[in-house]
Tab-separated table of C-alpha atoms in Angstrom:
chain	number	residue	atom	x	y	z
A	1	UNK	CA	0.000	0.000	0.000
A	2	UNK	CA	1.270	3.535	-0.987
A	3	UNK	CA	2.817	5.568	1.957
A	4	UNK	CA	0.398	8.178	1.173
A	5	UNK	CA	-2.674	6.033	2.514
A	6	UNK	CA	-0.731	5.319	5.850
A	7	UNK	CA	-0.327	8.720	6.281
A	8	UNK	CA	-3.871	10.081	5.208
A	9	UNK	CA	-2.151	12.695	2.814
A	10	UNK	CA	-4.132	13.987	-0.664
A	11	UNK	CA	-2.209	13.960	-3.677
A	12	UNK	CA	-3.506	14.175	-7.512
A	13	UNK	CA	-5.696	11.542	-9.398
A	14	UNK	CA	-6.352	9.207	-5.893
A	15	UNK	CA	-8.843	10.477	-4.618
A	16	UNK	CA	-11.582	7.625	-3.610
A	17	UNK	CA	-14.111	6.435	-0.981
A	18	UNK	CA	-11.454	4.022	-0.028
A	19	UNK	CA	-9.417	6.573	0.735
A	20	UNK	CA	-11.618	8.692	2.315
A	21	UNK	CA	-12.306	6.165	4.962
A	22	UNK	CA	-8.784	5.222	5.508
A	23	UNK	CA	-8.019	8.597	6.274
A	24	UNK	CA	-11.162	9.036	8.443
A	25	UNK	CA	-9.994	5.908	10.533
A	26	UNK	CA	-6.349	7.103	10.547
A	27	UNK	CA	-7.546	10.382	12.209
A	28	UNK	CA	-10.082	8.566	14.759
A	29	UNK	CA	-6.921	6.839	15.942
A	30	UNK	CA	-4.993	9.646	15.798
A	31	UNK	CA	-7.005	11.677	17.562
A	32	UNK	CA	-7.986	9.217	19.916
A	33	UNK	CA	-4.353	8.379	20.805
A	34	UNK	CA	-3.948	12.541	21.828
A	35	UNK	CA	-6.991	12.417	23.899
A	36	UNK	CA	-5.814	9.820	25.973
A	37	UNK	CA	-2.564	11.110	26.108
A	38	UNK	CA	-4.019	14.659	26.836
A	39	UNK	CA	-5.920	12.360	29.709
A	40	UNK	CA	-3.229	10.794	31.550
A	41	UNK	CA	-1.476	14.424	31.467
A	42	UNK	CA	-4.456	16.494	33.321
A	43	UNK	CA	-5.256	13.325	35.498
A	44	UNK	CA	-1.517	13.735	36.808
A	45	UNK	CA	-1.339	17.152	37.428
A	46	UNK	CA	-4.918	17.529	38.954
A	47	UNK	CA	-3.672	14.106	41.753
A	48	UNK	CA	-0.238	16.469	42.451
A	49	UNK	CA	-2.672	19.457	43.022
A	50	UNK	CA	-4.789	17.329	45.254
A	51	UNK	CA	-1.837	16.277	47.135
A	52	UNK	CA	-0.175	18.910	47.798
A	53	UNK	CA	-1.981	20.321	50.660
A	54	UNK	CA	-2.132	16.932	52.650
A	55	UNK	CA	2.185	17.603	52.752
A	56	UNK	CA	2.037	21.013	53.381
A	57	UNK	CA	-0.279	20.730	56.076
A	58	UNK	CA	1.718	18.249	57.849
A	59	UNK	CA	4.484	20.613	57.442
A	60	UNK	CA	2.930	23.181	58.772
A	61	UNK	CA	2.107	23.477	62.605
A	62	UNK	CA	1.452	26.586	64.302
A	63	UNK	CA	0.983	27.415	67.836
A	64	UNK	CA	0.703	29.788	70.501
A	65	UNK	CA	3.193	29.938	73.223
A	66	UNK	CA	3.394	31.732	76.715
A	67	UNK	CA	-0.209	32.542	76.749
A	68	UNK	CA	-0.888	34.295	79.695
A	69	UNK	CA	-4.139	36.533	80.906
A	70	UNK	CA	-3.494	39.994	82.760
A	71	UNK	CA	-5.506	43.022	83.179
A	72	UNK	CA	-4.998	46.908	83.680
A	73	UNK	CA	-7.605	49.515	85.114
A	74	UNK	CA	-10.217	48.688	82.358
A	75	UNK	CA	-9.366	45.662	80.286
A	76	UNK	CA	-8.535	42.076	80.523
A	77	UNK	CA	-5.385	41.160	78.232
A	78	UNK	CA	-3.980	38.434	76.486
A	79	UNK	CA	-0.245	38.246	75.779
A	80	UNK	CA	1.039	35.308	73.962
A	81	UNK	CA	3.315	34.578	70.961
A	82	UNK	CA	2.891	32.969	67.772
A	83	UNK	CA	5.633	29.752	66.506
A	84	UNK	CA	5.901	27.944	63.250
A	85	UNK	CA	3.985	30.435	61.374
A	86	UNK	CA	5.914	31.518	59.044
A	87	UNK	CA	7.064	28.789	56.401
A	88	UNK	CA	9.241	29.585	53.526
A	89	UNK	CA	6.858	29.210	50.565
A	90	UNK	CA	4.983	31.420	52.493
A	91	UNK	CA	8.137	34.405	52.744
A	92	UNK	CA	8.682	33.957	49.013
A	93	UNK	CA	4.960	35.165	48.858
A	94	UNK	CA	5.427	37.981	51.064
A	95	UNK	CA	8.384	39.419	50.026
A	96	UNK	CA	6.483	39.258	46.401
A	97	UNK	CA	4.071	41.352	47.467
A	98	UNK	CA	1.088	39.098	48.288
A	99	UNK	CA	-0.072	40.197	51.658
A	100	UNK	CA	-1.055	37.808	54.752
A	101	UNK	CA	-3.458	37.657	57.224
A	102	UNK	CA	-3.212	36.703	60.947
A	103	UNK	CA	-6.973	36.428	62.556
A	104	UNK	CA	-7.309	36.052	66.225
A	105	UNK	CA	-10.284	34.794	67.138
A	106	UNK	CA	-11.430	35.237	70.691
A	107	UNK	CA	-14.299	34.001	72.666
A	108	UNK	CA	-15.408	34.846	76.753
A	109	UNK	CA	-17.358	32.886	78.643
A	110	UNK	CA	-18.907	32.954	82.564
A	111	UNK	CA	-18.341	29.728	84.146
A	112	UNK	CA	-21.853	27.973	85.555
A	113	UNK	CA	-22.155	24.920	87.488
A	114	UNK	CA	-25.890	24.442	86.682
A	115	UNK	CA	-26.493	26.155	84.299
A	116	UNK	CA	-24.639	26.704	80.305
A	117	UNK	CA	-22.192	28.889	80.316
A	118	UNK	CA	-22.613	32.609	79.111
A	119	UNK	CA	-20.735	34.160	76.569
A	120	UNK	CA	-19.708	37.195	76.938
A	121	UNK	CA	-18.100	38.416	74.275
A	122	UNK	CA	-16.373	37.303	70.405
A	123	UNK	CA	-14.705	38.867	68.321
A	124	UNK	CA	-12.139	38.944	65.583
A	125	UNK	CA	-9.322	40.926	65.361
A	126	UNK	CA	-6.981	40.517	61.471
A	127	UNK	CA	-3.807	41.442	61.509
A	128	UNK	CA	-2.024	41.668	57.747
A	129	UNK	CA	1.247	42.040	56.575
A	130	UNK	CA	2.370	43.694	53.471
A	131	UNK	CA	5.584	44.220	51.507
A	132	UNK	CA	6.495	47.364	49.725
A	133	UNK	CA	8.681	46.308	47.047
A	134	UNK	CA	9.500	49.601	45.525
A	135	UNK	CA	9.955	51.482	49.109
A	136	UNK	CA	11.173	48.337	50.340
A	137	UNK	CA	9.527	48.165	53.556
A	138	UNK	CA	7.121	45.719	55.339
A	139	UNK	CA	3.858	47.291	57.197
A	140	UNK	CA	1.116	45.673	59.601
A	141	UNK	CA	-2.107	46.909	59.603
A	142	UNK	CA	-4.857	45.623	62.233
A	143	UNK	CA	-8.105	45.484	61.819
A	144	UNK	CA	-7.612	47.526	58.647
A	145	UNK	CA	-6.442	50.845	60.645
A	146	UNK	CA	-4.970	53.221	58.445
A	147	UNK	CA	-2.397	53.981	60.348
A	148	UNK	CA	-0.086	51.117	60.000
A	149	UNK	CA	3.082	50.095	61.877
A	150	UNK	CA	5.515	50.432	59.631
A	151	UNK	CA	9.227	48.223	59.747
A	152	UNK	CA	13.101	47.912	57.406
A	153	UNK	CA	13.222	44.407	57.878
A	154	UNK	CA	11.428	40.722	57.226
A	155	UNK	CA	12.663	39.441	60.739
A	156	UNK	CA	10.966	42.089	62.855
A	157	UNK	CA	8.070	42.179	60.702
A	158	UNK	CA	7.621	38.841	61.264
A	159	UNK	CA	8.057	39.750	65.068
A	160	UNK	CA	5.642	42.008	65.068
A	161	UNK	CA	3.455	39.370	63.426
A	162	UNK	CA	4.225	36.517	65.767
A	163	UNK	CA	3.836	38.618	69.274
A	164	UNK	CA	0.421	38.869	70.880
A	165	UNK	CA	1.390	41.850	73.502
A	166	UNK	CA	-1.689	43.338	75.614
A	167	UNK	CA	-4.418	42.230	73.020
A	168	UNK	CA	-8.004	43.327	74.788
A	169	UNK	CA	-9.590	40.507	75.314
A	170	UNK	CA	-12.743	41.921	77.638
A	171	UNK	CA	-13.735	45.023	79.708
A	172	UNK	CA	-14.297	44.708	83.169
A	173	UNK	CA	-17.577	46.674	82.745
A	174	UNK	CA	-18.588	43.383	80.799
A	175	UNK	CA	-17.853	41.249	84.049
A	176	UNK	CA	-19.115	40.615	87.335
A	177	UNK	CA	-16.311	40.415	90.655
A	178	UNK	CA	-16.380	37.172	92.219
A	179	UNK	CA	-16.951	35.096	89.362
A	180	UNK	CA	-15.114	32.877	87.058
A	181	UNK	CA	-14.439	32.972	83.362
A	182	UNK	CA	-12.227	31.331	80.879
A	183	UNK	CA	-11.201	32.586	77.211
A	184	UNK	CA	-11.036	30.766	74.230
A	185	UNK	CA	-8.149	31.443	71.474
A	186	UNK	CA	-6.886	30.485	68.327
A	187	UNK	CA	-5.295	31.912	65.230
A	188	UNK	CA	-6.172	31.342	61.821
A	189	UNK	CA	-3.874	32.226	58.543
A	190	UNK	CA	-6.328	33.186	56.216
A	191	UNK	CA	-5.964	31.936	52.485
A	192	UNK	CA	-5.213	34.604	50.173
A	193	UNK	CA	-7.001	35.750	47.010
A	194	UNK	CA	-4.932	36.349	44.219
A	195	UNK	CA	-4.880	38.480	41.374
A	196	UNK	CA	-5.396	36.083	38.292
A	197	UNK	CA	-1.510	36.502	37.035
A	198	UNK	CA	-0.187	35.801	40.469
A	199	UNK	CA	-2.125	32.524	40.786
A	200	UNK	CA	0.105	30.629	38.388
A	201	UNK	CA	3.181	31.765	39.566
A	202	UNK	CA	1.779	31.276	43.831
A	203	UNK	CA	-0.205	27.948	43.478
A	204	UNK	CA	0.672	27.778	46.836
A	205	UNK	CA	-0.578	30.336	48.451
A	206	UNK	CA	-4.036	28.106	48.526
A	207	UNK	CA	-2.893	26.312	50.934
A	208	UNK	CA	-2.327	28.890	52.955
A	209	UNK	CA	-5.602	28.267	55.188
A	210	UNK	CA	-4.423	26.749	58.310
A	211	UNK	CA	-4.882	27.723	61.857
A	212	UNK	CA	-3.156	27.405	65.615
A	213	UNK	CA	-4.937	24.519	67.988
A	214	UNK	CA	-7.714	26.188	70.085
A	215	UNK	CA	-7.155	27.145	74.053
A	216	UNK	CA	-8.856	27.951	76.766
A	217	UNK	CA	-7.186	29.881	79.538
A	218	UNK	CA	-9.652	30.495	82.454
A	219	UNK	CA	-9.112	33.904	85.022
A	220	UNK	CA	-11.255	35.083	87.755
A	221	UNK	CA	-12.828	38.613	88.723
């Protein structure tokens, strides 16, 4: 059989049904052959995608440390410090310019013995951190004041981040002497939204939605 037939090519004075179906069934194949190919390569890719997060989130463990519960003349306040928070996907992401976000979450209850407990008081409070790449300097902003703090360096950025220092957690107004409370805490690192020509480049900034165990540190009035 002429080459031309294996190869589904036209060329002058051939032309035929026969032909015509050979070269129909020579592109069926052919173009079966790429779509399972085309398959296997998007079936790949989307189990790597799927993986990923199960190893970054065993990577990843954040925590608070040194939690402790004060008060001054009109607040109760929470001072504890953030560890293993800062991974270094994460700083390439930063330092890129894609801002992150720290959200303490915060809960007060009254202790009951017969009856449920009362809350008193939640709230959120987001803390974000954002790299100037043209001025070159990192600034935190919380609870989107627009005053932020503003810092030369990744390291004390990531400091200021990290360190929970005199939070409000409460008024005493809100409580009542002589009884007993407990507060509930945790941290969450929000995921990020990208722009649409980031997201090729910072895949992994989806997994970015993990968050500190939650604790409950209990105080009296």
């Amino acid at each position: 059989m002429s080459p031309y037939f294996r190869l589904g090519l036209k060329f002058p004075g051939r032309e035929s049904s026969d032909f015509h179906g050979k070269k129909l069934e020579y592109m069926k194949t052919h173009n079966g052959f790429f779509q399972a190919k085309l398959f296997s390569i998007v079936l790949c890719l989307v189990m790597a995608v799927t993986a990923m997060p199960f190893a970054a989130k065993a990577a990843i463990d954040p925590r608070m440390v040194d939690i402790l519960i004060s008060s001054n003349t009109q607040n109760v306040l929470l001072y504890a410090r953030l560890v293993d928070c800062f991974k270094p996907e994460m700083e390439a992401a930063i330092l890129a310019g894609v801002p992150a976000i720290f959200t303490l979450q915060l809960e007060v209850y009254q202790e009951r013995s017969y009856l449920w407990n009362k809350q008193i008081i939640s709230k959120e409070i987001r803390r974000t951190i954002k790299y100037d790449n043209l001025k070159k300097i990192f600034s935190i902003t919380t609870n989107g004041n627009n005053q932020p703090v503003v810092l030369p360096d990744f390291e004390s950025a990531q400091k200021a981040m990290a360190d929970l220092n005199g939070i409000s957690v409460v008024p005493l107004a809100s409580l009542a002497k002589g009884n007993s409370y407990y507060a509930q805490v945790k941290v969450k690192i929000d995921k990020v939204r990208l722009p649409l020509y980031m997201e090729y480049v910072f895949i992994f900034v989806s997994l970015w939605d993990f968050e500190t165990p939650s604790y409950k540190i209990r105080f009296s009035y």
